[in-house]
Coordinates of C-alpha atoms in Angstrom, one line a residue:
X1413 CA 21.3 17.2 10.1
X1414 CA 19.3 18.0 12.9
X1415 CA 16.7 19.2 11.7
X1416 CA 16.1 15.7 9.3
X1417 CA 16.6 14.0 12.7
X1418 CA 13.5 15.5 13.7
X1419 CA 12.2 15.3 10.9
X1420 CA 12.8 11.0 11.5
X1421 CA 11.6 11.1 14.5
X1422 CA 8.9 12.9 14.2
X1423 CA 8.0 9.6 11.7
X1424 CA 8.8 6.8 14.0
X1425 CA 6.3 8.2 16.3
X1426 CA 3.2 7.9 13.5
X1427 CA 1.2 4.1 13.7
X1428 CA 2.2 1.6 11.4
X1429 CA 2.1 -2.0 11.6
X1430 CA 5.1 -3.8 10.7
X1431 CA 3.7 -7.0 10.7
X1432 CA 0.7 -6.6 9.2
X1433 CA 2.5 -5.0 6.1
X1434 CA 4.7 -8.4 5.8
X1435 CA 1.5 -10.4 5.6
X1436 CA -0.1 -8.6 3.0
X1437 CA 2.8 -8.4 0.9
X1438 CA 4.3 -11.8 1.9
X1439 CA 0.3 -13.3 0.5
X1440 CA 0.5 -11.2 -2.6
X1441 CA 3.7 -13.1 -3.5
X1442 CA 3.2 -16.5 -2.6
X1443 CA -0.8 -15.9 -4.4
X1444 CA -2.1 -14.5 -7.7
X1445 CA -5.1 -14.3 -5.9
X1446 CA -3.9 -12.2 -3.2
X1447 CA -1.9 -10.2 -5.5
X1448 CA -4.6 -8.5 -7.5
X1449 CA -6.9 -8.2 -3.6
X1450 CA -4.1 -6.1 -2.4
X1451 CA -3.9 -4.5 -5.5
X1452 CA -6.9 -3.3 -5.7
X1453 CA -7.0 -2.5 -2.1
X1454 CA -4.1 -1.0 -1.3
X1455 CA -2.0 2.1 -2.8
X1456 CA 1.9 2.0 -2.3
X1457 CA 1.6 5.0 0.3
X1458 CA -0.1 2.9 2.6
X1459 CA 3.0 0.7 3.0
X1460 CA 5.0 3.0 6.1
X1461 CA 8.2 0.5 5.6
X1462 CA 10.0 2.6 2.3
X1463 CA 11.3 -0.8 1.9
X1464 CA 7.6 -2.3 1.4
X1465 CA 6.2 0.4 -0.8
X1466 CA 9.3 -0.5 -2.5
X1467 CA 8.2 -3.9 -2.9
X1468 CA 4.8 -3.2 -3.4
X1469 CA 5.9 -1.0 -6.7
X1470 CA 8.1 -3.3 -8.3
X1471 CA 4.9 -5.6 -8.0
X1472 CA 2.3 -3.3 -9.6
X1473 CA 5.1 -2.8 -12.3
X1474 CA 5.6 -6.7 -12.9
X1475 CA 1.6 -6.9 -12.7
X1476 CA 1.7 -4.2 -15.0
X1477 CA 3.6 -5.7 -17.2
X1478 CA 1.7 -8.9 -17.5
X1479 CA 4.7 -10.9 -16.1
X1480 CA 4.9 -13.6 -13.8
X1481 CA 4.8 -12.2 -9.9
X1482 CA 6.8 -14.2 -7.2
X1483 CA 9.8 -14.1 -5.3
X1484 CA 11.8 -14.5 -8.3
X1485 CA 11.1 -12.0 -10.5
X1486 CA 10.7 -9.9 -7.9
X1487 CA 14.2 -10.6 -6.6
X1488 CA 15.3 -10.1 -10.4
X1489 CA 13.2 -6.9 -11.1
X1490 CA 14.9 -5.6 -8.0
X1491 CA 18.7 -5.9 -9.1
X1492 CA 18.0 -4.8 -12.4
X1493 CA 16.5 -1.1 -10.6
X1494 CA 19.3 -1.6 -8.3
X1495 CA 17.3 -1.4 -5.1
X1496 CA 18.1 -5.2 -4.4
X1497 CA 19.8 -4.3 -0.9
X1498 CA 17.7 -1.3 0.2
X1499 CA 14.7 -4.2 1.1
X1500 CA 16.9 -6.6 2.7
X1501 CA 17.3 -8.9 -0.6
X1502 CA 16.2 -12.1 -0.6
X1503 CA 15.8 -12.5 2.7
X1504 CA 13.5 -9.9 4.0
X1505 CA 11.1 -11.2 1.3
X1506 CA 10.9 -14.9 2.6
X1507 CA 10.6 -12.6 5.9
X1508 CA 7.1 -11.4 3.7
X1509 CA 6.6 -14.8 2.6
X1510 CA 6.5 -16.5 6.2
X1511 CA 4.1 -13.7 7.4
X1512 CA 1.4 -15.1 4.3
X1513 CA -2.0 -15.6 6.0
X1514 CA -4.9 -16.9 3.7
X1515 CA -6.8 -15.3 1.7
X1516 CA -9.8 -15.2 4.0
X1517 CA -8.0 -13.7 6.2
X1518 CA -5.7 -11.1 4.2
X1519 CA -9.2 -8.7 4.2
X1520 CA -9.0 -8.5 7.7
X1521 CA -4.8 -7.7 7.3
X1522 CA -5.4 -4.7 4.3
X1523 CA -7.9 -2.7 6.5
X1524 CA -5.4 -2.9 9.4
X1525 CA -2.4 -1.3 6.8
X1526 CA -5.1 0.7 5.6
X1527 CA -6.7 2.5 8.3
X1528 CA -3.0 2.8 10.0
X1529 CA -2.3 4.9 6.6
X1530 CA -5.3 6.6 7.2
X1531 CA -4.2 7.6 10.6
X1532 CA -1.2 8.8 10.2
X1533 CA -2.5 11.1 6.9
X1534 CA -4.8 12.1 9.8
X1535 CA -2.1 12.8 12.6
X1536 CA 0.2 14.7 9.5
X1537 CA -3.0 17.2 8.7
X1538 CA -3.1 18.2 12.4
X1539 CA 0.1 18.3 12.5
X1540 CA 0.4 20.9 9.7
X1541 CA -2.6 22.7 11.2
X1542 CA -1.0 23.3 14.3
X1543 CA 2.6 24.4 12.5
X1544 CA -0.1 26.7 10.6
X1545 CA -1.3 28.0 13.5
X1546 CA 1.7 28.7 15.5
X1547 CA 4.0 29.7 12.8
X1548 CA 1.7 31.9 10.6
X1549 CA 0.0 35.5 10.7
X1550 CA -3.9 34.1 10.6
X1551 CA -5.7 36.6 9.1
X1552 CA -8.6 35.2 8.9
X1553 CA -10.1 33.1 11.2
X1554 CA -13.3 32.2 8.7
X1555 CA -10.2 30.8 6.2
X1556 CA -8.0 29.2 8.6
X1557 CA -10.7 27.1 9.7
X1558 CA -12.2 26.4 6.4
X1559 CA -8.9 25.1 5.1
X1560 CA -7.4 22.9 8.1
X1561 CA -11.3 21.0 8.0
X1562 CA -10.8 20.6 4.5
X1563 CA -7.5 18.7 5.0
X1564 CA -9.1 16.5 8.0
X1565 CA -11.5 15.4 5.4
X1566 CA -8.6 15.0 2.3
X1567 CA -7.2 12.4 4.9
X1568 CA -10.1 10.5 5.7
X1569 CA -12.1 10.8 2.6
X1570 CA -10.8 7.4 1.7
X1571 CA -11.3 5.2 5.2
X1572 CA -15.0 6.4 4.5
X1573 CA -15.5 5.3 0.7
X1574 CA -12.6 2.5 1.0
X1575 CA -14.6 0.0 -0.6
X1576 CA -15.3 2.2 -4.0
X1577 CA -13.4 2.2 -7.1
X1578 CA -12.9 3.9 -10.0
X1579 CA -14.1 2.5 -13.5
X1580 CA -10.3 3.2 -14.1
X1581 CA -9.3 0.9 -11.5
X1582 CA -11.8 -1.8 -11.4
X1583 CA -10.7 -2.3 -15.6
X1584 CA -7.7 -2.4 -14.5
X1585 CA -7.7 -5.5 -11.8
X1586 CA -10.2 -7.7 -14.6
X1587 CA -7.5 -6.4 -16.5
X1588 CA -5.0 -8.5 -14.2
X1589 CA -7.2 -11.2 -13.9
X1590 CA -7.9 -11.9 -17.7
X1591 CA -4.0 -11.6 -17.6
X1592 CA -2.9 -14.3 -15.6
X1593 CA -0.3 -16.6 -16.8
X1594 CA -1.8 -19.7 -18.4
X1595 CA -0.1 -21.9 -15.8
X1596 CA -2.1 -21.0 -13.1
X1597 CA -5.3 -21.5 -15.5
X1598 CA -6.3 -25.3 -14.9
X1599 CA -7.1 -28.3 -17.0
X1600 CA -6.6 -25.7 -19.6
X1601 CA -10.2 -24.1 -19.5
X1602 CA -10.7 -20.7 -18.6
X1603 CA -14.4 -19.4 -17.7
X1604 CA -16.3 -20.8 -14.7
X1605 CA -16.9 -24.2 -13.6
X1606 CA -20.4 -25.7 -14.3
X1607 CA -20.1 -28.6 -11.4
X1608 CA -20.6 -31.5 -13.9
X1609 CA -18.5 -34.0 -14.6
X1610 CA -18.9 -35.3 -17.7

């Protein structure tokens, strides 16, 4: 029990920004464009709060099933998977929705969430290196340094390449855009408008 408490305390002092996480999720609940931006920019583990990870996962799963993503469908899915109470119910989803930001500002909040995630990974790597140093016999200093350097590199690599996505990830986002629910298509026209009125 004492060990579990120590682990919880260690997790508590890791950096995260609850308001930014709420803003990103709330925006994604209320806007399909924000949803696609979030899903193409962040991963579940980028969110610190367990309930935020769960909300993200449900929205991602609904998107993959070509379902509408909003407060109602997310609530229904949370009930189906017996996780509704674990996120604080519809009241907490409303808290997130109340935190929504304009699409033009969303990238700023996404960057906050991602930077905090990278910082957590970096700190966790440093702590792991320190723990290895204290608890393991180091026979090969060069190997220890090389391994430690790789851990630091792995923790920070995504920040440097954060704007780049694999072909698979890009194709998934394009597919989601193409499969937007029909009610979001204005005037029954798909594609790009010419700006000319007839």
